[in-house]
Coordinates of C-alpha atoms in Angstrom, one line a residue:
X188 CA 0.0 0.0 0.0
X189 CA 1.9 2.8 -0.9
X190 CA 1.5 6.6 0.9
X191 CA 0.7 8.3 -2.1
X192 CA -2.0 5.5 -3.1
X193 CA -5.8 6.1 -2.8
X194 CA -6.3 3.1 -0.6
X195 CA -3.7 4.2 2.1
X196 CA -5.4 8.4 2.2
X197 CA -8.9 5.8 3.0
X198 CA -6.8 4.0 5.4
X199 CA -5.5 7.5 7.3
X200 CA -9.1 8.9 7.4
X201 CA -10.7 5.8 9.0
X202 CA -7.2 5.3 11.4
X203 CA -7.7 9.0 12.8
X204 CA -11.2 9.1 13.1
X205 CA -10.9 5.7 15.1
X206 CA -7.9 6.7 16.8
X207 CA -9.8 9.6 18.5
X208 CA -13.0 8.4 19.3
X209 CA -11.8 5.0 21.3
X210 CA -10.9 5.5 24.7
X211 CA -7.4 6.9 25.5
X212 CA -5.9 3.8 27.1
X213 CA -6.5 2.0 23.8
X214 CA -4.9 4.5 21.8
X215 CA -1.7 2.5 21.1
X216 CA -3.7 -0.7 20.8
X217 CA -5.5 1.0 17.7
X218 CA -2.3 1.5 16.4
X219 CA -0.8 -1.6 16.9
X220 CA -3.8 -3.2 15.0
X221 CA -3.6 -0.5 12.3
X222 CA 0.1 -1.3 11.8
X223 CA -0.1 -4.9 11.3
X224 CA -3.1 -4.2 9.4
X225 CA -0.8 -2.2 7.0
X226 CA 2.0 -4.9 7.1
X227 CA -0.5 -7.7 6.0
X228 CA -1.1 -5.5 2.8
X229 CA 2.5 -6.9 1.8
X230 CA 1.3 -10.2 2.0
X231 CA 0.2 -11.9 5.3
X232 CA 3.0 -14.2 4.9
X233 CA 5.5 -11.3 5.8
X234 CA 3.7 -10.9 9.0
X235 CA 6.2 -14.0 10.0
X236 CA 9.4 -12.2 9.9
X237 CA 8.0 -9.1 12.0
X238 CA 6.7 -11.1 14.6
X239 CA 9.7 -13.6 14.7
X240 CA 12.0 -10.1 15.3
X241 CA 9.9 -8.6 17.9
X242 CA 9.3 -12.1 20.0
X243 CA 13.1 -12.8 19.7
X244 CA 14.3 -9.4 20.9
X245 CA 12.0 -9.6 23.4
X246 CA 13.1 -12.6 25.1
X247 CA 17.0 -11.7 24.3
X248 CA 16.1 -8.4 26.4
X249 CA 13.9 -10.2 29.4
X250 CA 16.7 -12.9 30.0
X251 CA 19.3 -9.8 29.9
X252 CA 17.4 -7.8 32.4
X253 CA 16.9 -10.8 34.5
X254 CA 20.4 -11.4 34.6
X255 CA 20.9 -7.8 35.2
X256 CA 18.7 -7.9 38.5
X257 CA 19.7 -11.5 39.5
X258 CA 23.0 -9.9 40.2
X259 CA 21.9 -6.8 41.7
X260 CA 20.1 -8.7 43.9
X261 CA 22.8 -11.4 44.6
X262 CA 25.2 -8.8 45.5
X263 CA 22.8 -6.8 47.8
X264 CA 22.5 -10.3 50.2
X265 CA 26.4 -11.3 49.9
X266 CA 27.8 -7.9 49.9
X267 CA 29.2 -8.3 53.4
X268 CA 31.0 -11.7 52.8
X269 CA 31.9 -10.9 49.2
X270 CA 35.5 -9.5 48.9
X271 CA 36.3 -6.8 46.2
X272 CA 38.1 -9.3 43.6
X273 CA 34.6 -11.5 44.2
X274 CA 32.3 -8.8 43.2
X275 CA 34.1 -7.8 39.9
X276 CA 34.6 -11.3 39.1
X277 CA 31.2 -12.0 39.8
X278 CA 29.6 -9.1 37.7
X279 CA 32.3 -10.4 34.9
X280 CA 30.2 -13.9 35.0
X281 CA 27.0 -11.8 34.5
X282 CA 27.9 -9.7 31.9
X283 CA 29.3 -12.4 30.1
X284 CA 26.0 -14.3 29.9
X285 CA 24.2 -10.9 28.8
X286 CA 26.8 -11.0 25.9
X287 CA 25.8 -14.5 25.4
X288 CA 21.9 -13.3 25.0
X289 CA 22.9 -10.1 23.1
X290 CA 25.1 -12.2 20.8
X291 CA 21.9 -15.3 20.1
X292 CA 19.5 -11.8 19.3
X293 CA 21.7 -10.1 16.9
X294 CA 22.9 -13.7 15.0
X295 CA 19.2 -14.7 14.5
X296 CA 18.1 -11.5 13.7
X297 CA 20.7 -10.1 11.3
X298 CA 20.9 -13.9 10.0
X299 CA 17.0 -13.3 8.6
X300 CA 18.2 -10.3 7.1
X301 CA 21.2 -11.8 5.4
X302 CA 19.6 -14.5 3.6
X303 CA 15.9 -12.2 2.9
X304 CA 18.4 -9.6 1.3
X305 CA 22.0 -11.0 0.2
X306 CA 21.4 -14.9 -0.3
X307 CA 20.8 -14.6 -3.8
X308 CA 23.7 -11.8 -4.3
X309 CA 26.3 -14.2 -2.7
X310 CA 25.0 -17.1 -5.2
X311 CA 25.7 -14.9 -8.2
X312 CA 28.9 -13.7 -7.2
X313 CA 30.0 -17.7 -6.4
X314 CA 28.3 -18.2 -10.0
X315 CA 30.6 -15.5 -11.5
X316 CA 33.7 -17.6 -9.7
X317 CA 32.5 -20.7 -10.8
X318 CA 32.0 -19.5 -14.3
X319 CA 35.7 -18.0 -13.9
X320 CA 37.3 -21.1 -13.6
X321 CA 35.6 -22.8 -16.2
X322 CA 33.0 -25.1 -14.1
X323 CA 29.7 -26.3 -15.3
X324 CA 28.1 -26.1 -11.7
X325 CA 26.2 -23.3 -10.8
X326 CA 23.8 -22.8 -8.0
X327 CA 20.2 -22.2 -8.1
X328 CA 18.9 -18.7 -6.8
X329 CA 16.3 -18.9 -4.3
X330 CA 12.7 -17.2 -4.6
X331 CA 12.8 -15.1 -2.0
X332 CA 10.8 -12.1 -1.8
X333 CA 12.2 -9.3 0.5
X334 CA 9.9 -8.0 3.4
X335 CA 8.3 -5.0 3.6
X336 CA 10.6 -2.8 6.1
X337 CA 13.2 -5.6 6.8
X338 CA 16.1 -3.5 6.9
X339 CA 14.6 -0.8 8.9
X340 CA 12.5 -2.9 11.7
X341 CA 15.9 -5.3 11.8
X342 CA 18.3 -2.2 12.6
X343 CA 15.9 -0.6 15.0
X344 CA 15.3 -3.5 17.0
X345 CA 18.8 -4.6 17.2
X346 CA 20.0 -0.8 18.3
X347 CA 17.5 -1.2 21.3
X348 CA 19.1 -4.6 22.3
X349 CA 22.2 -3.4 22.6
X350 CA 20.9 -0.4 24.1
X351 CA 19.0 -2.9 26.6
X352 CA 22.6 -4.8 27.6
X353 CA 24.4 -1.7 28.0
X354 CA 21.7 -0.6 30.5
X355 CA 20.7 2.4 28.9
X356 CA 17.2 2.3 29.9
X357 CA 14.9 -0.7 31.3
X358 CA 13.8 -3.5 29.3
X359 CA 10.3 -3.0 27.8
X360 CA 8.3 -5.9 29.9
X361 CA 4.9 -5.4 27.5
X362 CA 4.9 -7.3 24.3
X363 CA 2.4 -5.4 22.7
X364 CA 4.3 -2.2 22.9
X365 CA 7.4 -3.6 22.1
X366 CA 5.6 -5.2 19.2
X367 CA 4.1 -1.4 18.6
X368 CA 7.7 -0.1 18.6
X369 CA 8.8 -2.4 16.0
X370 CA 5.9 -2.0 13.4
X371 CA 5.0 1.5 13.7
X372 CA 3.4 1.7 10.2
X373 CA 4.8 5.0 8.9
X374 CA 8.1 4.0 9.6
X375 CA 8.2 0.9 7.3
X376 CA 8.4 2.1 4.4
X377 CA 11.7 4.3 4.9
X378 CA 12.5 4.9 8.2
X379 CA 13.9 7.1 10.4
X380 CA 15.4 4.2 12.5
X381 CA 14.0 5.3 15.8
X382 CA 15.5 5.1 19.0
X383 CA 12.9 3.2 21.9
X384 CA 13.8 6.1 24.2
X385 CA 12.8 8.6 21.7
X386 CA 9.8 7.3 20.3
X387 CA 8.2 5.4 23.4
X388 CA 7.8 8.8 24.8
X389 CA 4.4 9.6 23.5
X390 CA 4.2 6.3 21.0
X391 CA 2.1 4.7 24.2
X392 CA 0.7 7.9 25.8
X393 CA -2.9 8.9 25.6
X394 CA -4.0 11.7 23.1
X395 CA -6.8 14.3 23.0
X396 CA -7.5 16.0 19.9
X397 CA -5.2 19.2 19.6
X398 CA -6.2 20.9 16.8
X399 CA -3.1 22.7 16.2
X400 CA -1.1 20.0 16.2
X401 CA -3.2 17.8 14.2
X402 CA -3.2 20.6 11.2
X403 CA 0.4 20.7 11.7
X404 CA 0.7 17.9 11.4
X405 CA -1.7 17.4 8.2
X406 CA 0.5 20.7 6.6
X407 CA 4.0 18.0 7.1
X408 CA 1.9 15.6 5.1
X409 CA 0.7 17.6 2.0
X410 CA 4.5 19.6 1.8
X411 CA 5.4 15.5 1.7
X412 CA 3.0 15.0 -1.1
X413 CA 4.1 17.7 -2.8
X414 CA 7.5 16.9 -3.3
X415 CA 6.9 13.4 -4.0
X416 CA 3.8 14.2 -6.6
X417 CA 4.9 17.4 -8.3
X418 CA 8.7 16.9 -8.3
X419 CA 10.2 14.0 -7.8
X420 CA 7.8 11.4 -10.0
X421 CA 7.8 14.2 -12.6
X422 CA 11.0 14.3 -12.7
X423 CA 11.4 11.0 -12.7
X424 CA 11.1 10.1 -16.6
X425 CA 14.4 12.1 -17.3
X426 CA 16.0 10.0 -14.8
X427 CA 14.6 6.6 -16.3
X428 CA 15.7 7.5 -20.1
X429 CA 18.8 8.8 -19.0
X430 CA 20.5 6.0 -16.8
X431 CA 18.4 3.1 -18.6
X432 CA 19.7 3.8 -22.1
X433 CA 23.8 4.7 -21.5
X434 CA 24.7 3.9 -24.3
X435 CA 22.5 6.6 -26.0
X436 CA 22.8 9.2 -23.2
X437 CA 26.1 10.0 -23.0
X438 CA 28.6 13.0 -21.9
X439 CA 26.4 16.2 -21.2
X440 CA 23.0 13.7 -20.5
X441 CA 25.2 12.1 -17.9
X442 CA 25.3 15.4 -16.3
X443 CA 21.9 16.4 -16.5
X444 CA 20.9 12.8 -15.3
X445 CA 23.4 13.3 -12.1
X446 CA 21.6 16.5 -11.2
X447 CA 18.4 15.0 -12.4
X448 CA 18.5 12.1 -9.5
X449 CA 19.7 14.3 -7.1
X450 CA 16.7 16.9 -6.7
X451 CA 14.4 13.3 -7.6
X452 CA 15.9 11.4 -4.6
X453 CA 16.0 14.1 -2.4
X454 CA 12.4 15.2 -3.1
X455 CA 11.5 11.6 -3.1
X456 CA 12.7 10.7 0.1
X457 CA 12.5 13.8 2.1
X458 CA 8.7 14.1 0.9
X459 CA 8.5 10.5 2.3
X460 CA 9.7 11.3 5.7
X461 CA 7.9 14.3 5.9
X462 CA 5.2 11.9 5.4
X463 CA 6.3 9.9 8.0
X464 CA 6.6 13.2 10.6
X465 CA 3.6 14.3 9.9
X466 CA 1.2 11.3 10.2
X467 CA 3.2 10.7 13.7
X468 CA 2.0 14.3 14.3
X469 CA -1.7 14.1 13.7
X470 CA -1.4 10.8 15.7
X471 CA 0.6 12.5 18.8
X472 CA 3.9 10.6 18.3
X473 CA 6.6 12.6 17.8
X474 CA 9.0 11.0 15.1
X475 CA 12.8 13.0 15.2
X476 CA 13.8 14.5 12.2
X477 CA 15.7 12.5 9.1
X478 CA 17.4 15.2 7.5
X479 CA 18.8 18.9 7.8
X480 CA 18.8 20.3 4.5
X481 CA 21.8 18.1 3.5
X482 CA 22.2 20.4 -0.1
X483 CA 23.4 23.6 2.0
X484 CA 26.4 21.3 3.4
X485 CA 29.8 22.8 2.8
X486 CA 31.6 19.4 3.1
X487 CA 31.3 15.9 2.4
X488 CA 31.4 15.2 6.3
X489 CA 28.4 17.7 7.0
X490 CA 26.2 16.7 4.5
X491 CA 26.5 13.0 5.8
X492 CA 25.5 14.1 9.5
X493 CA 22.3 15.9 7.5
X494 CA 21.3 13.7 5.6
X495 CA 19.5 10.4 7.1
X496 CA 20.5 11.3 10.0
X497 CA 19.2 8.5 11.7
X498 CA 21.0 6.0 9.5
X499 CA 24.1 7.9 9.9
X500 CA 23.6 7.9 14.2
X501 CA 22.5 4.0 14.0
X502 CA 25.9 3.2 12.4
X503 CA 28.1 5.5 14.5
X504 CA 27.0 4.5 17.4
X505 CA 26.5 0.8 17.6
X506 CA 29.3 -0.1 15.2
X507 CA 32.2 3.0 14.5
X508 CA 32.5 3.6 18.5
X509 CA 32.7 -0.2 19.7
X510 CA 35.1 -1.6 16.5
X511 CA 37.3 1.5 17.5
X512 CA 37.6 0.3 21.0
X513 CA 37.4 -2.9 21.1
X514 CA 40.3 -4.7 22.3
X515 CA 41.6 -6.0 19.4
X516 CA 41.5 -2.7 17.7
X517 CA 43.5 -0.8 21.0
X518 CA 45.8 -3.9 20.3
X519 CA 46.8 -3.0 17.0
X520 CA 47.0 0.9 17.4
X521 CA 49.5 0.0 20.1
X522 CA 51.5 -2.0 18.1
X523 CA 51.4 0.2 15.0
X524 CA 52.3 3.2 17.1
X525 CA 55.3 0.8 18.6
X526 CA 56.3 0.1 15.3
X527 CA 55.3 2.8 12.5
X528 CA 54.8 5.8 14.5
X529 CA 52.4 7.8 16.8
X530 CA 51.0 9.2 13.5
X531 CA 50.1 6.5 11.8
X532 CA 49.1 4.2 15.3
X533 CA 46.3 6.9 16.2
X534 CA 44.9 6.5 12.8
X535 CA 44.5 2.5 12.8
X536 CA 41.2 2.7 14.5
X537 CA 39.9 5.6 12.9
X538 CA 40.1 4.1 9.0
X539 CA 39.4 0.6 10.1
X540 CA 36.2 1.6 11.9
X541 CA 35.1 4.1 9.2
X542 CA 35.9 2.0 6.0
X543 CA 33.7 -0.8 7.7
X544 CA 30.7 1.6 8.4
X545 CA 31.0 2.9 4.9
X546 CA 31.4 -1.1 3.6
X547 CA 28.5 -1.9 5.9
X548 CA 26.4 1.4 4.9
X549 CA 26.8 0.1 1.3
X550 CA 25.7 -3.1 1.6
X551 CA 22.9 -2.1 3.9
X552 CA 21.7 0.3 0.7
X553 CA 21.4 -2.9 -1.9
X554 CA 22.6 -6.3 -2.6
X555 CA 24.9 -5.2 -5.8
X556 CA 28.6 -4.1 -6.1
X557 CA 27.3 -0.7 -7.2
X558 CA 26.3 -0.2 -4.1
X559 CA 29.2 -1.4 -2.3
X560 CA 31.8 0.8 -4.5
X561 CA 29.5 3.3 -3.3
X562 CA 29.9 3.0 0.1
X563 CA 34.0 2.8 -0.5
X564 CA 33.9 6.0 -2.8
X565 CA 32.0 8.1 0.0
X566 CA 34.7 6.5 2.4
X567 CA 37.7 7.2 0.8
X568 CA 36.4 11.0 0.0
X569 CA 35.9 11.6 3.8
X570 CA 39.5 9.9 4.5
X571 CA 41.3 12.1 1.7
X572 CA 39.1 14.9 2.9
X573 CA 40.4 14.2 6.8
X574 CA 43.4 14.5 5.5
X575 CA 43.8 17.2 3.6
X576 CA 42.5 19.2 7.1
X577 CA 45.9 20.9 7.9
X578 CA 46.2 21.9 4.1
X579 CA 43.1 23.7 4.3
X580 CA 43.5 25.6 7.6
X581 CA 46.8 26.9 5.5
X582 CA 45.0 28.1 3.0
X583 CA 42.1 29.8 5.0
X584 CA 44.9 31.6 7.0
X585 CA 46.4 32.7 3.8
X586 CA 43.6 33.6 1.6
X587 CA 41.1 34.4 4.5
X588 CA 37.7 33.4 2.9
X589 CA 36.4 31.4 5.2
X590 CA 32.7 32.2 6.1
X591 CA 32.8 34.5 3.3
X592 CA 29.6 34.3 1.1
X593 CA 31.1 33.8 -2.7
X594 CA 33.3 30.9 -0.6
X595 CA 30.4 29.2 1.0
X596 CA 28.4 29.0 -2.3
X597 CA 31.4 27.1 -4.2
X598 CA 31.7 24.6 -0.6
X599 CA 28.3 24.0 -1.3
X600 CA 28.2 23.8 -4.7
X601 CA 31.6 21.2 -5.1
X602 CA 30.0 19.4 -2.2
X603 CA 26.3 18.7 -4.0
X604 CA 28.5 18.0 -7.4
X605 CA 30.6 15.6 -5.6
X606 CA 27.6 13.8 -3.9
X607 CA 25.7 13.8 -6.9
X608 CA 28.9 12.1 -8.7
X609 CA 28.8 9.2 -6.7
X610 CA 25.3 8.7 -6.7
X611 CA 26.0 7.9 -10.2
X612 CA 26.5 4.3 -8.5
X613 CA 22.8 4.3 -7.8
X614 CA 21.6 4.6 -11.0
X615 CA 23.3 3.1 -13.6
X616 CA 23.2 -1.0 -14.2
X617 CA 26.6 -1.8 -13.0
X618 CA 30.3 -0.8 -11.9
X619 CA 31.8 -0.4 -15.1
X620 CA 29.1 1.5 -17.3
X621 CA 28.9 3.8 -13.6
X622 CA 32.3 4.6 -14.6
X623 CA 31.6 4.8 -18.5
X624 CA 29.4 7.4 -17.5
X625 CA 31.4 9.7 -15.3
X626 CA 34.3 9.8 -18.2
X627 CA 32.2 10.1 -20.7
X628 CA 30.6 13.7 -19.1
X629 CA 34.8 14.9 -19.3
X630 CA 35.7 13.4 -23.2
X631 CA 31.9 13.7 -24.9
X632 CA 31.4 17.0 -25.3
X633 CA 27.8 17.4 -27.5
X634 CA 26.5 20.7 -25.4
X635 CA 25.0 21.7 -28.6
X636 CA 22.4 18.6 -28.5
X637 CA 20.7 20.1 -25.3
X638 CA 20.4 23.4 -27.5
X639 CA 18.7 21.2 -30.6
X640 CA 15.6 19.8 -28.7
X641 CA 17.6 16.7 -26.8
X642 CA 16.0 18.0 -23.3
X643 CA 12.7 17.4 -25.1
X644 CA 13.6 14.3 -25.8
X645 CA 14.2 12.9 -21.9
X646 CA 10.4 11.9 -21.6
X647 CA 9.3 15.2 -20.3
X648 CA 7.6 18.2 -21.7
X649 CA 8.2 22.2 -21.8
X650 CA 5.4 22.2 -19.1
X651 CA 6.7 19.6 -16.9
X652 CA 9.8 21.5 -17.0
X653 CA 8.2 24.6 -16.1
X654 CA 6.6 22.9 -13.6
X655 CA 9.8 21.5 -12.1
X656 CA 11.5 24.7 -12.2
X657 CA 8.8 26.7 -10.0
X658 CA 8.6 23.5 -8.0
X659 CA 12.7 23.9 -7.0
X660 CA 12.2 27.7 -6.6
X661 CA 9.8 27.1 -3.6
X662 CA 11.9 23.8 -2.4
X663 CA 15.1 26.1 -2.5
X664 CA 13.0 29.0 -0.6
X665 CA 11.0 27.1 2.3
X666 CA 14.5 25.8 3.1
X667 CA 15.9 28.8 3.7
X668 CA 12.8 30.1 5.1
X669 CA 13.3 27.2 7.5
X670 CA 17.0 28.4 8.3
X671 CA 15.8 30.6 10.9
X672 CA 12.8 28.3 12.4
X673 CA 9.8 26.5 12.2
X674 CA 8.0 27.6 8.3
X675 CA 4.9 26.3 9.8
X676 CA 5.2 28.1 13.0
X677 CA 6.1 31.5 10.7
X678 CA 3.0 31.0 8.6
X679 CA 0.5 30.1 11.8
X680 CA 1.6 33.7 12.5
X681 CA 0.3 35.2 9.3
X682 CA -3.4 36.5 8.7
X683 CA -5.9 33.7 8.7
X684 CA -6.4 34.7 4.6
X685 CA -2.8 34.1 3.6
X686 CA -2.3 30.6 5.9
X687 CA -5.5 29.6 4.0
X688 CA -4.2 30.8 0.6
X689 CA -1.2 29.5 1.4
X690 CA -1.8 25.5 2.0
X691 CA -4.9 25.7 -0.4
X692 CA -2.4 26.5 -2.7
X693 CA 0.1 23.2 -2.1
X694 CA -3.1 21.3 -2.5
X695 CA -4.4 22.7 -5.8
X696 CA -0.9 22.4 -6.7
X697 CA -0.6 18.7 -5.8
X698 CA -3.8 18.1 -7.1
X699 CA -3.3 20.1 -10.4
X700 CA 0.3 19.3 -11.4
X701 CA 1.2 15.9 -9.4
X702 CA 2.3 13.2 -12.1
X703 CA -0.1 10.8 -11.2
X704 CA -0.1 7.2 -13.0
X705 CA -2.5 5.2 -14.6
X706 CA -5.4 4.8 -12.2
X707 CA -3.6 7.0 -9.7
X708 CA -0.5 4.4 -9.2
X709 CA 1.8 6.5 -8.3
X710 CA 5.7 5.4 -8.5
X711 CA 7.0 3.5 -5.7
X712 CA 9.3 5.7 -3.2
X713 CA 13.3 5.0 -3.9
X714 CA 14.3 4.0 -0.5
X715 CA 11.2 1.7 -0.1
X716 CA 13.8 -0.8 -1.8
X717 CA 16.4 -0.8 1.2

């Protein structure tokens, strides 16, 4: 059921409308029910994988917590008798059969993940050897159809184990919630990857009807529509054409494509999660936010911290921060200090960690070597970039134009050109013709056949790109608008005439110039596939 479907706007009306007239109490059971109602629409069969995650974390997390107040209370009556070397040994013991727990969730649970979304990768890859060396075997691929969400309901369940054995906050002893937490509907289809300390907050709470928040919150979910609707599927043809037939689309189409997919994906997904935000809002959850207008970043490093943000903190903290400091890791900056240098030891744990993340962030974003090299090129650029830090603090005290606004337009322009280069990864069919493509843009040089009609030819009209063009104008301006604060907030503060002229506007102008499919199918989001 997709957000921008008639059958999912039917199954918002009739969720609100029920979601405020039941008693309180039963607020988060509604929503339970509405979310595996939502899941089923997948295929009931799915409904397996969900539940199988949510029971699972939920006994790895009761046996921890057990264990956790077994020795509490085990110390409390021996403390007297108990020497100190007893008690740390003791607690040693425990923790170790926490691990033991941690380490049974996070197997099973990633293991699901593995085969749902790489099996078939790794059996074309052994294929490829196989057909390398000349061998007549080959394996058969499996028919296995990915479930809705896996990626996201796997990662956020697992971050709240961990965060259960490292004592953050108590285990949560209701199924039901816990169940809640792990299928919250909007959050299926492309995250944020929430945090059960964030989002428990007022996921379970009872909710009267605030009407300020509620049209708030219906304003997040029309701006999402919009973006989605009137920019990024119309936009989306160009795309299609462009990175589907390379050999046809070459040099200067490579470029337009790049910027192309750039305002599509970020208009795709952004509009998604605004979705997201602002159903949580009408329904009195708060979900955090997934970006930070990641196309005003001035470096590689800043745009990843705004852009899926959530992603990005998932990643940091539950894998750069413990492979960092892990034992063996301390191990081997000791001995590479010992041996090669106080430069080059500090440094071990730094690039092992991050070129792991960035190997682990690829892989996480499909099951294809595009996406792998992907997650390698954004690496090594934020390594070189690391770098090359003392070189530019020389020449910012040289030249002085740091902060200055000519400056900060290039930082932001090389940084969105950069960004947009290696997305070329996500487009284009594989490695090699990704690469085919980026040359091509510096030794094809046919300008001249934008100038004789070839935009024309992309799958888009003059209109559409009219359409487009007014459409970026007011993406570029509400984010700046929203520089300085809330854009909602600013309009709630205008004259009742212009807030209605306003959002009646956005609707005409989804209604008017969304590009709709046949029979209103409108194209599935992009991230709906990770």
């Amino acid at each position: 059921m997709l957000f921008t479907s008639y059958e999912f706007l039917g199954f918002l009306f009739l969720l609100f409308l029920l979601y405020y007239i039941i008693p309180k109490r039963y607020q988060w059971i509604c929503l339970l029910c509405a979310s595996y109602l939502f899941y089923a629409f997948s295929g009931i069969k799915y409904l397996g994988y969900i539940v199988s995650t949510t029971c699972s974390t939920y006994l790895v997390c009761y046996k921890m917590e057990k264990i956790g107040e077994e020795q509490k209370n085990y110390i409390r009556l021996n403390k007297e008798r108990l020497t100190r070397e007893e008690k740390k040994s003791y607690k040693i013991y425990m923790k170790k059969k926490q691990w033991n727990w941690l380490l049974f969730g996070l197997i099973f649970n990633f293991s699901i993940l593995a085969v749902c979304k790489y099996v078939n990768f790794s059996i074309s890859n052994i294929n490829n050897v196989l057909q390398l060396i000349k061998s007549n075997s080959r394996l058969p691929f499996l028919s296995i159809a990915l479930p809705l969400g896996i990626s996201y309901y796997t990662f956020q369940m697992m971050g709240y184990a961990i965060d259960i054995y490292r004592g953050k906050y108590p285990a949560e002893r209701n199924l039901g919630k816990l169940a809640l937490f792990a299928s919250f509907f909007p959050q299926l289809m492309q995250g944020p990857i929430s945090r059960f300390d964030d989002l428990s907050k007022t996921m379970f709470s009872a909710h009267s009807f605030d009407r300020k928040r509620i049209f708030f919150g219906l304003q997040r979910i029309l701006w999402g529509f919009f973006k989605k609707l009137v920019i990024a599927d119309r936009i989306l043809p160009a795309v299609t054409t462009i990175t589907h037939n390379p050999e046809n689309y070459q040099g200067v189409y490579v470029f337009i494509g790049m910027l192309f997919y750039a305002l599509e994906l970020y208009a795709d997904f952004t509009g998604g999660i605004d979705m997201v935000i602002g159903i949580g809002e009408v329904l009195g959850v708060q979900v955090k936010e997934n970006f930070n207008r990641p196309y005003f970043s001035k470096s590689i490093k800043e745009y990843w911290n705004r852009w899926h943000i959530s992603l990005g903190a998932w990643f940091t903290e539950y894998i750069f921060y413990p492979v960092s400091v892990c034992q063996p890791m301390l191990k081997l900056s000791k001995f590479s200090r010992n041996h090669f240098g106080e430069a080059i030891g500090k440094r071990i744990p730094v690039y092992l960690a991050t070129i792991l993340v960035w190997l682990i962030t690829g892989i996480w974003h499909g099951a294809a070597w595009n996406f792998v090299v992907w997650g390698l090129m954004n690496c090594l650029v934020l390594l070189i970039s690391q770098e090359l830090q003392p070189c530019y603090r020389w020449f910012h005290r040289k030249f002085h134009l740091e902060g200055k606004w000519g400056f900060r337009l290039f930082q932001v322009v090389r940084t969105v050109l950069l960004m947009s280069s290696i997305r070329m990864f996500d487009c284009y069919r594989d490695v090699s013709t990704t690469f085919r493509m980026f040359f091509s843009m510096l030794t094809k040089y046919n300008f001249m056949e934008l100038l004789n009609g070839g935009m024309l030819k992309l799958g888009i009209s003059a209109i559409d790109y009219g359409i487009l063009f007014i459409g970026m104008i007011i993406l570029i301006g509400v984010s700046f608008i929203g520089r300085s604060g809330s854009v909602r907030e600013k309009i709630a503060k205008k004259p009742i005439i212009v807030q209605f002229l306003i959002w009646y506007g956005l609707f005409l102008a989804v209604l008017l110039f969304g590009a709709y499919g046949e029979g209103y199918d409108a194209s599935q989001f992009i991230y709906n596939q990770f």
